Short mmCIF file of C-alpha atoms and ligand atoms in Angstrom, two decimals:
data_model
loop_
_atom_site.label_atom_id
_atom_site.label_comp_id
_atom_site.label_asym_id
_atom_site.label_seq_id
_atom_site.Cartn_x
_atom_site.Cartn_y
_atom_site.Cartn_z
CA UNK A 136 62.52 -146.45 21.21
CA UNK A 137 63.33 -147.67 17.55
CA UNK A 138 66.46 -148.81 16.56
CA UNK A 139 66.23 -148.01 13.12
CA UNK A 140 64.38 -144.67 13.04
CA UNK A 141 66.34 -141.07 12.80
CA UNK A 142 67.92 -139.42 16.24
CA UNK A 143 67.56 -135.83 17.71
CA UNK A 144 70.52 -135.36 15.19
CA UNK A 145 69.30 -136.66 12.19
CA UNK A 146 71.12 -139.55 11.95
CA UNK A 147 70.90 -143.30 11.74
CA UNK A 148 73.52 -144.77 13.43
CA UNK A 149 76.41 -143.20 11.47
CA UNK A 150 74.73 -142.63 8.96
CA UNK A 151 72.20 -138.80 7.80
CA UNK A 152 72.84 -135.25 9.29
CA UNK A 153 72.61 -132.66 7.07
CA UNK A 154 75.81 -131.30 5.54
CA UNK A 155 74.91 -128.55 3.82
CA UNK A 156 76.25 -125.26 2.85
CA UNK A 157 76.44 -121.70 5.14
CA UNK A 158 74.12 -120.11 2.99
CA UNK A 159 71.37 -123.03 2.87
CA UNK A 160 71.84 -123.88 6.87
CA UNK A 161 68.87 -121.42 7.94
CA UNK A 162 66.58 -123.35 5.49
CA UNK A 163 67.36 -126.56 6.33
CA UNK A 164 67.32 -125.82 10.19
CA UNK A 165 63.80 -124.33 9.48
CA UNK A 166 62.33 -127.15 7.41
CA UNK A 167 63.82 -129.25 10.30
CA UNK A 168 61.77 -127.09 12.86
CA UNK A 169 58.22 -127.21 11.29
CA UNK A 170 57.97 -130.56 9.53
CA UNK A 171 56.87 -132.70 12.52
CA UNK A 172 54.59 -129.85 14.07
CA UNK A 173 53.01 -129.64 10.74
CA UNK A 174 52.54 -133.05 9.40
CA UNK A 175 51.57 -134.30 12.87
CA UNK A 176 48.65 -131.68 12.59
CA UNK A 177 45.01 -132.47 11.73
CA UNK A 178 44.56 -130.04 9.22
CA UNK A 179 47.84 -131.75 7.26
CA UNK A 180 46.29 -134.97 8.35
CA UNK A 181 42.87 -134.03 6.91
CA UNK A 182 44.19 -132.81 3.32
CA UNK A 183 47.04 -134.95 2.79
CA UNK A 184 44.54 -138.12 3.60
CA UNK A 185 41.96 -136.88 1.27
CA UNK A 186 44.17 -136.29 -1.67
CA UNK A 187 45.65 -139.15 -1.04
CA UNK A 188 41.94 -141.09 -1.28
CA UNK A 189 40.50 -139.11 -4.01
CA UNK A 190 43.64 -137.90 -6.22
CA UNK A 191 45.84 -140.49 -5.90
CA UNK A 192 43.25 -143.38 -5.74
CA UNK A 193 44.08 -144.87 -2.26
CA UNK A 194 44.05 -147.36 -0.62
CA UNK A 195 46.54 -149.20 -3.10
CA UNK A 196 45.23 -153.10 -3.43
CA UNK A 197 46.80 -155.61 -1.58
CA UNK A 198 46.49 -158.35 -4.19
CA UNK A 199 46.86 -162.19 -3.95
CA UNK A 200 49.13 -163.78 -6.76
CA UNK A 201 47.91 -167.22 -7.07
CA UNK A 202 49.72 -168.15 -9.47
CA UNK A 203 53.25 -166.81 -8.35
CA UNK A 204 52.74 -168.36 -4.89
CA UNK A 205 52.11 -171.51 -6.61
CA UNK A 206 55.43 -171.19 -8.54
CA UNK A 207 57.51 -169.63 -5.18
CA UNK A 208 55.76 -172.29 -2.85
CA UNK A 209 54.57 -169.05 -0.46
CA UNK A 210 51.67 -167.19 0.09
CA UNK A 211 52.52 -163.86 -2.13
CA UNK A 212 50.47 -160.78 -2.05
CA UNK A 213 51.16 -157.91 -4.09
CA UNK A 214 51.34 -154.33 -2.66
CA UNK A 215 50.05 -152.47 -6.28
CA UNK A 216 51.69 -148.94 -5.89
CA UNK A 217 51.68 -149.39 -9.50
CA UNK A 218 48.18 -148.49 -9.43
CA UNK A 219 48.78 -144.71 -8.10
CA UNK A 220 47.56 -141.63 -10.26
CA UNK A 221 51.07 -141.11 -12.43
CA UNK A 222 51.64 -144.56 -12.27
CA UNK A 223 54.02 -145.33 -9.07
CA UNK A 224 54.37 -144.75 -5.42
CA UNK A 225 56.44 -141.58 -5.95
CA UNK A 226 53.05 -139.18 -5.56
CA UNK A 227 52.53 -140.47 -2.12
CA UNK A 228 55.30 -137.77 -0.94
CA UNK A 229 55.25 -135.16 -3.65
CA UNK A 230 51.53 -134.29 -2.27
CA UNK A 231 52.91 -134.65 0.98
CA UNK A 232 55.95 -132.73 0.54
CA UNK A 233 53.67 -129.89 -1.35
CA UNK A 234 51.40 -129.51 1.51
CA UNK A 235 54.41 -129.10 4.12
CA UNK A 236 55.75 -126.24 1.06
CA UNK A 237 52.09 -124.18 1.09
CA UNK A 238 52.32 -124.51 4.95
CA UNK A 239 55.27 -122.94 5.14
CA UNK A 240 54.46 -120.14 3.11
CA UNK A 241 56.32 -121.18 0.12
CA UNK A 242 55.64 -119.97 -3.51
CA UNK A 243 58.04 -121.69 -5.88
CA UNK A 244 58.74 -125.68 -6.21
CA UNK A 245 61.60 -127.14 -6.94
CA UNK A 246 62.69 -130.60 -7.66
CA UNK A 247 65.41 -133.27 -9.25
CA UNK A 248 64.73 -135.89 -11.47
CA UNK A 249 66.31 -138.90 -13.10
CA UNK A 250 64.33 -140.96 -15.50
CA UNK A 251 61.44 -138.12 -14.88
CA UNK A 252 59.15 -140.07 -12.64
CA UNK A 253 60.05 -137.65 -9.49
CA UNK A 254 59.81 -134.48 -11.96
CA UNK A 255 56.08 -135.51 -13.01
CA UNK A 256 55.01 -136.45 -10.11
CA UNK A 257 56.09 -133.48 -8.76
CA UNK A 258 54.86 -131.49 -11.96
CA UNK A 259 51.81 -133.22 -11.09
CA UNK A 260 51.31 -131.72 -7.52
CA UNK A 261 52.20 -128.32 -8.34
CA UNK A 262 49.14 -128.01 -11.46
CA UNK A 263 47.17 -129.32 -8.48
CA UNK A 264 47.71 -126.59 -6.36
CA UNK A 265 48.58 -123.99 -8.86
CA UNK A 266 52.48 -123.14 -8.31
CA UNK A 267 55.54 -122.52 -10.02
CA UNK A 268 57.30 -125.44 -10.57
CA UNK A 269 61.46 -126.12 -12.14
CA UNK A 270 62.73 -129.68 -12.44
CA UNK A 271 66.16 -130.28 -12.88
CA UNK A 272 67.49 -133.27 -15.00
CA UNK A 273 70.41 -134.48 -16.74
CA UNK A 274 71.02 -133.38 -20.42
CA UNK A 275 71.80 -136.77 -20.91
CA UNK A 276 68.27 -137.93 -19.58
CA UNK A 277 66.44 -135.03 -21.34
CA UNK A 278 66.93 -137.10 -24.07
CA UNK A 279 66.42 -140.75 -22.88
CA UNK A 280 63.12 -140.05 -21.33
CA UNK A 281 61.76 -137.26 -23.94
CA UNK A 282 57.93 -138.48 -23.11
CA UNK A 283 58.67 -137.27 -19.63
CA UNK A 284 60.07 -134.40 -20.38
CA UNK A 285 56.95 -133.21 -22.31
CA UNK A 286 54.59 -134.81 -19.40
CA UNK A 287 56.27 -131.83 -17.33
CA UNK A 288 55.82 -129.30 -19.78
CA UNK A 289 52.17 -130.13 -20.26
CA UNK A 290 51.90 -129.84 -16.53
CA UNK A 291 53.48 -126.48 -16.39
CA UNK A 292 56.58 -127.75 -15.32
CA UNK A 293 60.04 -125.66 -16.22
CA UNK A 294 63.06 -128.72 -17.50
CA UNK A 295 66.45 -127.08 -16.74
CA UNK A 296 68.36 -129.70 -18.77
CA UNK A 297 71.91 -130.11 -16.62
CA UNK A 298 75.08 -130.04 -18.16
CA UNK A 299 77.91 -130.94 -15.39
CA UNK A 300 79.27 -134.15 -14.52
CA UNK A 301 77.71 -137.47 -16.69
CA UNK A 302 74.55 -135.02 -16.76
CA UNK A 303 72.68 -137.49 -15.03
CA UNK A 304 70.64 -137.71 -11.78
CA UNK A 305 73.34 -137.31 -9.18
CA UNK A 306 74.25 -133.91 -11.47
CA UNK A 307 70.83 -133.01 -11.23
CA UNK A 308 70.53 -133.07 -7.56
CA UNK A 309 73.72 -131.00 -7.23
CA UNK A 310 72.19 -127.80 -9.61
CA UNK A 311 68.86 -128.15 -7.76
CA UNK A 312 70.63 -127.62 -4.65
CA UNK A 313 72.77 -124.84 -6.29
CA UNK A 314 69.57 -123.36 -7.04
CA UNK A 315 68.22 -123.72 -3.54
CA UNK A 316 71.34 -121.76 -2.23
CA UNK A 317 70.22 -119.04 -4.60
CA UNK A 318 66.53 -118.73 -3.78
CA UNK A 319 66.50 -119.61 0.07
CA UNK A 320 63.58 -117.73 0.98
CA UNK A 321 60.52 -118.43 -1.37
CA UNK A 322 61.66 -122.19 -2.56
CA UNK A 323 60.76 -125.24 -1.45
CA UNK A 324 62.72 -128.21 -2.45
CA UNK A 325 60.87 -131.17 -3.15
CA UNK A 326 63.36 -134.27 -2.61
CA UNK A 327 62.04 -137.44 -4.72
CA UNK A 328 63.49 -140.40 -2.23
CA UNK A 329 65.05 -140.91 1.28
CA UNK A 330 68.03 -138.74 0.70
CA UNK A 331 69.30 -135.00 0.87
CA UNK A 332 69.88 -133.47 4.24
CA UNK A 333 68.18 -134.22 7.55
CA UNK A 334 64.93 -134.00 7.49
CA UNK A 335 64.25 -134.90 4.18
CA UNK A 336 64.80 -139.12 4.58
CA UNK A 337 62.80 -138.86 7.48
CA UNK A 338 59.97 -136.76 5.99
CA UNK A 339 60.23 -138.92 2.93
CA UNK A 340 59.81 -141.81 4.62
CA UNK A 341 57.21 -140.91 6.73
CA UNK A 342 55.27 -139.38 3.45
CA UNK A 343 55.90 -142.81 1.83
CA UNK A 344 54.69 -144.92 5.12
CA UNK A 345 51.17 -145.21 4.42
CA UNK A 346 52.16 -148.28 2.57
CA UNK A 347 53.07 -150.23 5.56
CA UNK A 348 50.00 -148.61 6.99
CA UNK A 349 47.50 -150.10 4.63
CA UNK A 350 49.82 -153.32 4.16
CA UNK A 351 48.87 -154.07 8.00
CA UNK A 352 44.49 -153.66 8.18
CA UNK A 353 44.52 -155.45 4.27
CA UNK A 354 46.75 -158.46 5.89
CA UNK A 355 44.76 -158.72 8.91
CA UNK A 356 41.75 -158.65 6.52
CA UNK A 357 42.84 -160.99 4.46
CA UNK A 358 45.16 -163.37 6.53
CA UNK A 359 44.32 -163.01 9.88
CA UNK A 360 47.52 -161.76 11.06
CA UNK A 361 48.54 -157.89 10.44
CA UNK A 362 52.37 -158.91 9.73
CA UNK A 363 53.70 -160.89 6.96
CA UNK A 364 56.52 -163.40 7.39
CA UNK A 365 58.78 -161.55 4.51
CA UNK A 366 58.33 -158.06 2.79
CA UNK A 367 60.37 -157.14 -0.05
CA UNK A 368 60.99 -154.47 -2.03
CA UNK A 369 63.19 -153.22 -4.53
CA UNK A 370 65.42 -150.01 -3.55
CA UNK A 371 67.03 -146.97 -5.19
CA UNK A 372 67.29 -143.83 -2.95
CA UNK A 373 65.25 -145.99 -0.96
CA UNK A 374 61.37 -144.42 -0.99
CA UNK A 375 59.27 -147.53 -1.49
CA UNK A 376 61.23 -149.61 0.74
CA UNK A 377 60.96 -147.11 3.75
CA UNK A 378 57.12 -147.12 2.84
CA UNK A 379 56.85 -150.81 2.81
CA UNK A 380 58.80 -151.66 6.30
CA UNK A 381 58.02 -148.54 8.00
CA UNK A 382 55.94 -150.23 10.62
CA UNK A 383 57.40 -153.33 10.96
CA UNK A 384 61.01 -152.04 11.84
CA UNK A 385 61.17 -153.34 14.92
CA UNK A 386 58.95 -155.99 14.90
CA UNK A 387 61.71 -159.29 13.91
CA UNK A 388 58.98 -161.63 13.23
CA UNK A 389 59.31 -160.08 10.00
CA UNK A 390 62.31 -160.75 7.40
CA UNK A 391 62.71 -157.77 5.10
CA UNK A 392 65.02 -158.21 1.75
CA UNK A 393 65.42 -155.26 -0.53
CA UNK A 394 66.24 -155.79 -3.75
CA UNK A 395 69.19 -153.10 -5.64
CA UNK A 396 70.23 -152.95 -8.99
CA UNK A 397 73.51 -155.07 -9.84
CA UNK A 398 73.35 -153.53 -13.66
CA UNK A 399 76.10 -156.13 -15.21
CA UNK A 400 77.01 -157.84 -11.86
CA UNK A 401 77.76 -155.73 -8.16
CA UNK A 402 81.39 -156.74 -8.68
CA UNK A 403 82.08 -154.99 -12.30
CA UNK A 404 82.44 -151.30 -13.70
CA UNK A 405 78.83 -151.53 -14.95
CA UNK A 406 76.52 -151.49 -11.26
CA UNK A 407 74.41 -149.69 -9.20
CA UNK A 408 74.47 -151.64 -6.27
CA UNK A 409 75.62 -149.23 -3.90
CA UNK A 410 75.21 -151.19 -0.80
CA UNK A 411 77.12 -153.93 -1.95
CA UNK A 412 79.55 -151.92 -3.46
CA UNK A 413 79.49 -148.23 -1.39
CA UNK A 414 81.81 -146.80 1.40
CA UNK A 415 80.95 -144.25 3.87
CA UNK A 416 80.79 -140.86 1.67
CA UNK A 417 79.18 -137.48 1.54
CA UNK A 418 76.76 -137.10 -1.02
CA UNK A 419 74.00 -134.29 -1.37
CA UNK A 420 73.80 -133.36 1.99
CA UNK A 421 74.16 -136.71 3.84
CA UNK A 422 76.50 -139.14 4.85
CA UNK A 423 75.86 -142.65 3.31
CA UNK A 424 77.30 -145.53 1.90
CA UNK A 425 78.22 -144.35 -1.91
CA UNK A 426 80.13 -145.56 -4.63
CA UNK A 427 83.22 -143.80 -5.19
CA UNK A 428 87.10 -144.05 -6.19
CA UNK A 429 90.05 -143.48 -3.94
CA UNK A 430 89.92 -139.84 -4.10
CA UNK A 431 86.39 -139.80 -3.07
CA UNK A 432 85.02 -139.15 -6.97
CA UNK A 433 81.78 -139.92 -7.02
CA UNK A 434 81.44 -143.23 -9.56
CA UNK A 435 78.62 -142.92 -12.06
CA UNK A 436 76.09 -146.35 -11.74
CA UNK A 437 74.45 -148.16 -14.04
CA UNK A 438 71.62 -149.95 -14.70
CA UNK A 439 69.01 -150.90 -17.07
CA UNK A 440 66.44 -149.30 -14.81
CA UNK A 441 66.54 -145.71 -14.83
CA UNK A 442 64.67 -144.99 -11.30
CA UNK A 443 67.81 -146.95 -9.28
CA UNK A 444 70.80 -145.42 -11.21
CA UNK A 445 71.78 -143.52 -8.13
CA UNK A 446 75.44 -143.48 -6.86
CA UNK A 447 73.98 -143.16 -2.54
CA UNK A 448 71.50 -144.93 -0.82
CA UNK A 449 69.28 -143.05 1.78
CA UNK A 450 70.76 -143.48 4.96
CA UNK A 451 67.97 -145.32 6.79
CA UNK A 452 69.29 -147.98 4.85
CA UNK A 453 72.57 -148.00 5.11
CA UNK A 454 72.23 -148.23 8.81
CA UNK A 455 69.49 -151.01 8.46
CA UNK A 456 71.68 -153.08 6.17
CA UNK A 457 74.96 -152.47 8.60
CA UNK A 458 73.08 -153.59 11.68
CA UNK A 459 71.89 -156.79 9.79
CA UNK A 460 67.86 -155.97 9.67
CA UNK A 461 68.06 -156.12 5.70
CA UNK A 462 69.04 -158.57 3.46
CA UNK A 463 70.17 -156.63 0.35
CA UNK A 464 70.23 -158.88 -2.76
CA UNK A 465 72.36 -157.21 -5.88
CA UNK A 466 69.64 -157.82 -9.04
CA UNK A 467 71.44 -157.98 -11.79
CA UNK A 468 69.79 -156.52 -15.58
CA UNK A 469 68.82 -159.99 -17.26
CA UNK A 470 67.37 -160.89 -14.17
CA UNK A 471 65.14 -158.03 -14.02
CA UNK A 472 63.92 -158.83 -17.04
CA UNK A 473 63.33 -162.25 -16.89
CA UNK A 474 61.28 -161.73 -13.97
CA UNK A 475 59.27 -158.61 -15.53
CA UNK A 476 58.41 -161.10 -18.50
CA UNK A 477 57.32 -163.22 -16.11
CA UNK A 478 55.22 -161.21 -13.81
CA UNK A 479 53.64 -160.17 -17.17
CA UNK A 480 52.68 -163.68 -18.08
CA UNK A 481 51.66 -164.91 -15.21
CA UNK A 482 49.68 -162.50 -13.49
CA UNK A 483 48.91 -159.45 -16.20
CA UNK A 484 50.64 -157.41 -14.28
CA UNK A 485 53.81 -155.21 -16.31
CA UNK A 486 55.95 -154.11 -14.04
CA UNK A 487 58.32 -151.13 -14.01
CA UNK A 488 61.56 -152.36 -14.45
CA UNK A 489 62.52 -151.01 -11.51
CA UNK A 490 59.59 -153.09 -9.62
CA UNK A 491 60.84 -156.33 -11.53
CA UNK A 492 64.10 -156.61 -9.71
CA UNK A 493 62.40 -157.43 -6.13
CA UNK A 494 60.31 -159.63 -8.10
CA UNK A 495 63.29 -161.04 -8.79
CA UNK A 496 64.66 -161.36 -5.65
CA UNK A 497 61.69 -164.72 -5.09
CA UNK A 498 63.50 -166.76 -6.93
CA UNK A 499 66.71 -166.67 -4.43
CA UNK A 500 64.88 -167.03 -1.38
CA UNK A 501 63.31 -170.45 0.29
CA UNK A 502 60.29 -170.56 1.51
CA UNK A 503 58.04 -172.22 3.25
CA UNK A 504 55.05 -172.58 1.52
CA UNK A 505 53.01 -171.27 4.40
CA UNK A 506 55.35 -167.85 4.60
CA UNK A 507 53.32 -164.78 4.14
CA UNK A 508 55.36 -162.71 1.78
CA UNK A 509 54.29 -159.02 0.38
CA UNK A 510 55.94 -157.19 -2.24
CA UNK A 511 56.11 -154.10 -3.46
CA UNK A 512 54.85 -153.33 -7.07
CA UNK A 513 56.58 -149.58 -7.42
CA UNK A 514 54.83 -148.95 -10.63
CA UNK A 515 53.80 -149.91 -13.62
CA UNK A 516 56.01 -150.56 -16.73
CA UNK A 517 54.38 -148.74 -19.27
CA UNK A 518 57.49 -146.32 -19.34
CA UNK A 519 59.69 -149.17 -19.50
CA UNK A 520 58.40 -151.08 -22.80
CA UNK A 521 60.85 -150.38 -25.34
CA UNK A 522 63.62 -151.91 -22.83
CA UNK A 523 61.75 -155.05 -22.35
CA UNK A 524 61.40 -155.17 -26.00
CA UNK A 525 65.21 -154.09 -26.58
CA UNK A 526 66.49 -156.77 -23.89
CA UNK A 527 63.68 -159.78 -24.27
CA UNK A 528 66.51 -162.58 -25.10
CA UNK A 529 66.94 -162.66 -21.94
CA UNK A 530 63.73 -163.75 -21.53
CA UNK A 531 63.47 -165.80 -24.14
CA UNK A 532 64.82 -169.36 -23.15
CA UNK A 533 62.38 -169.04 -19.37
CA UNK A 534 58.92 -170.38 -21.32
CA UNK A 535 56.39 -169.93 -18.44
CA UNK A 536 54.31 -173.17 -17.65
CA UNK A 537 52.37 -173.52 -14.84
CA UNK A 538 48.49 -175.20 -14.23
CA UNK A 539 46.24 -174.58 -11.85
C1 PLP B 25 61.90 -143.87 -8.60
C2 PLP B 25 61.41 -145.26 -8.60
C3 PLP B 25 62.01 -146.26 -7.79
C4 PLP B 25 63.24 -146.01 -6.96
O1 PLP B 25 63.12 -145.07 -5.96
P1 PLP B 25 63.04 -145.43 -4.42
O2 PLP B 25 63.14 -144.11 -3.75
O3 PLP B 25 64.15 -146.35 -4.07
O4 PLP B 25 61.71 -146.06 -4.19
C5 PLP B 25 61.47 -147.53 -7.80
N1 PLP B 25 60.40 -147.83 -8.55
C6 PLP B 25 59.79 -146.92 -9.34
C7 PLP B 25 58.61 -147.33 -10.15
C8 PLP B 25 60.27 -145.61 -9.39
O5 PLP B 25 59.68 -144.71 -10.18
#
């Protein structure tokens, strides 16, 4: 039995359940009832693994940085998630998560979004199969990430822009469960990382694990050996790092550091490095490590990397990181960058900004240069050019030279 995966309960360690409102508990209860039975089935298996070959274009490369390893002293291989249809690992669930929703006889989709990468993916899904989809998402990122918002609208998608709170992501996830108490019956939520209410880290994770799944045969093919010495990855809510350890849990040959965003530092006003920084809370349905004041007001983050400006962390994670399985380095903004310039120049490979903080995370680690180390490339930073431009001083005085 793993030490790290969800109970009966739905919890890890102290950490999960599903704290949820009367009217939404007959929902939850029956999403909890059917997801295993159904994803566990061939027919799921069948689709989900075919969409996921054809649609997506699976399997993701495993790729071998030469030049990186060279400058880390390791042996680093890239996991390219940035290569996904849409651009990032996020469509690995949302045609997971749809499947589960036509399987359970539902007719209307909908989902939360921050920066917009959840919202098209799952805008994306729902043109695929032909049903009604609403995204929620802060006011205040309606207008930061206006391309998005008219990706969704191309794709069909319905934008509720969300005026509460900071009118942010954590807002956003608040009205889309609003509207989930409202429309019980015919809605399926589509939750974009390892958060919400039991089952959704667990299906989330399990959606995202085909990473680790491919990560092991392309090793073995490549290496030898179907387990690396380190993986790393960088984490928000905490999607692509499930994906990326889910099979090596419990196997301690393997040293996993995730990488969270430290915005301005993890000890200042300006940070979203809720592990560093969180205490056991209630957010959204779960119980996780979150940052908030005295009066348990939830603390807005901040980063320069829209995808982790989350206030929680899924609560796989927290437990992970309280029993000492994780290493959790706070990434702070000019590092991220730094490191996104140079993945750029030293491999051709842009990097969403998100992405560049566990690339970041190399440079404080010491290896041996025979260490096997795979990392996760999220996505892709096409989204995120104007902030390299805006920020590129802090790239500026690290000129990359390196032979061969
Ligand atoms: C959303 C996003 C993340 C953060 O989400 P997780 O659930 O922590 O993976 C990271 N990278 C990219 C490219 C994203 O779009």
């Amino acid at each position: 039995m793993s030490n790290y995966q969800v109970d009966k309960k739905g919890f890890y360690g102290e950490f999960g359940g599903a704290y949820v409102p009367e009217i939404l508990y007959k929902c939850v209860h029956d999403l909890q009832e059917a997801y295993l039975p159904i994803i566990e089935s061939e027919v799921f298996k069948k689709e989900y693994h075919a969409l996921l070959k054809d649609y997506v274009g699976r399997p993701s490369p495993l790729y071998y940085a030469k030049r990186m390893s060279q400058r880390y002293g390791c042996q680093l291989y890239l996991k390219r998630e940035d290569l996904n249809h849409t651009g990032a690992h996020k469509i690995n669930n949302t045609i997971g998560q749809i499947l589960l929703a036509k399987q359970m006889g539902k007719t209307r989709i909908i989902a939360e979004t921050g920066a917009g990468q959840h919202g098209v993916a799952t805008a994306t899904v729902c043109a695929l199969m032909g049903m009604k989809c609403e995204v929620f998402m802060g006011a205040t990122d309606v207008e930061r990430q206006h391309i998005n918002v008219e990706r969704m609208k191309m794709l069909g998608a319905e934008v509720h822009p969300v005026r509460t709170g900071n009118m942010t992501l954590s807002d956003a996830c608040s009205e889309a469960i609003r509207d989930w108490c409202c429309h019980p019956a015919d809605t399926f939520y589509i939750v974009g990382s390892t958060m919400g209410p039991h089952p959704y880290p667990d299906l989330v994770a399990r959606m995202q694990s085909i990473i680790s799944e491919e990560i092991k045969w392309q090793l073995e093919e490549k290496t030898g050996r179907d387990y690396p010495d380190y993986l790393i990855a960088c984490i928000g809510g905490g999607s692509n790092a499930a994906g990326t350890i889910y099979h090596y849990m419990d196997d301690e040959r393997v040293k996993i550091v995730l990488a969270e965003a430290g915005g301005h530092g993890w000890n200042t006003d300006h940070t979203a490095a809720t592990i560093h920084r969180g205490t056991t809370g209630i957010l959204h349905g779960a119980k996780m490590l979150v940052m908030q004041d005295e009066d348990g007001q939830i603390q807005e983050a901040f980063t320069i990397s829209a995808g982790l400006d989350y206030p929680g962390v899924g609560p796989m994670h927290c437990n992970m990181a309280k029993q000492g399985r994780t290493e959790v380095l706070s990434i702070n903004d000019d590092e991220a960058i730094r490191a996104g310039y140079e993945l750029t120049q030293m491999e051709g490979i842009i990097p969403a900004i998100e992405s560049a903080h566990a690339i970041a995370a190399l440079s404080k680690i010491s290896f041996q240069p025979s260490d096997i180390v795979v990392l996760t490339v999220s996505g892709r930073g096409d989204k995120d050019i104007e902030t390299y431009l805006k920020n590129k001083d802090f790239a500026q005085h690290e000129h990359i030279q390196i032979s061969d």
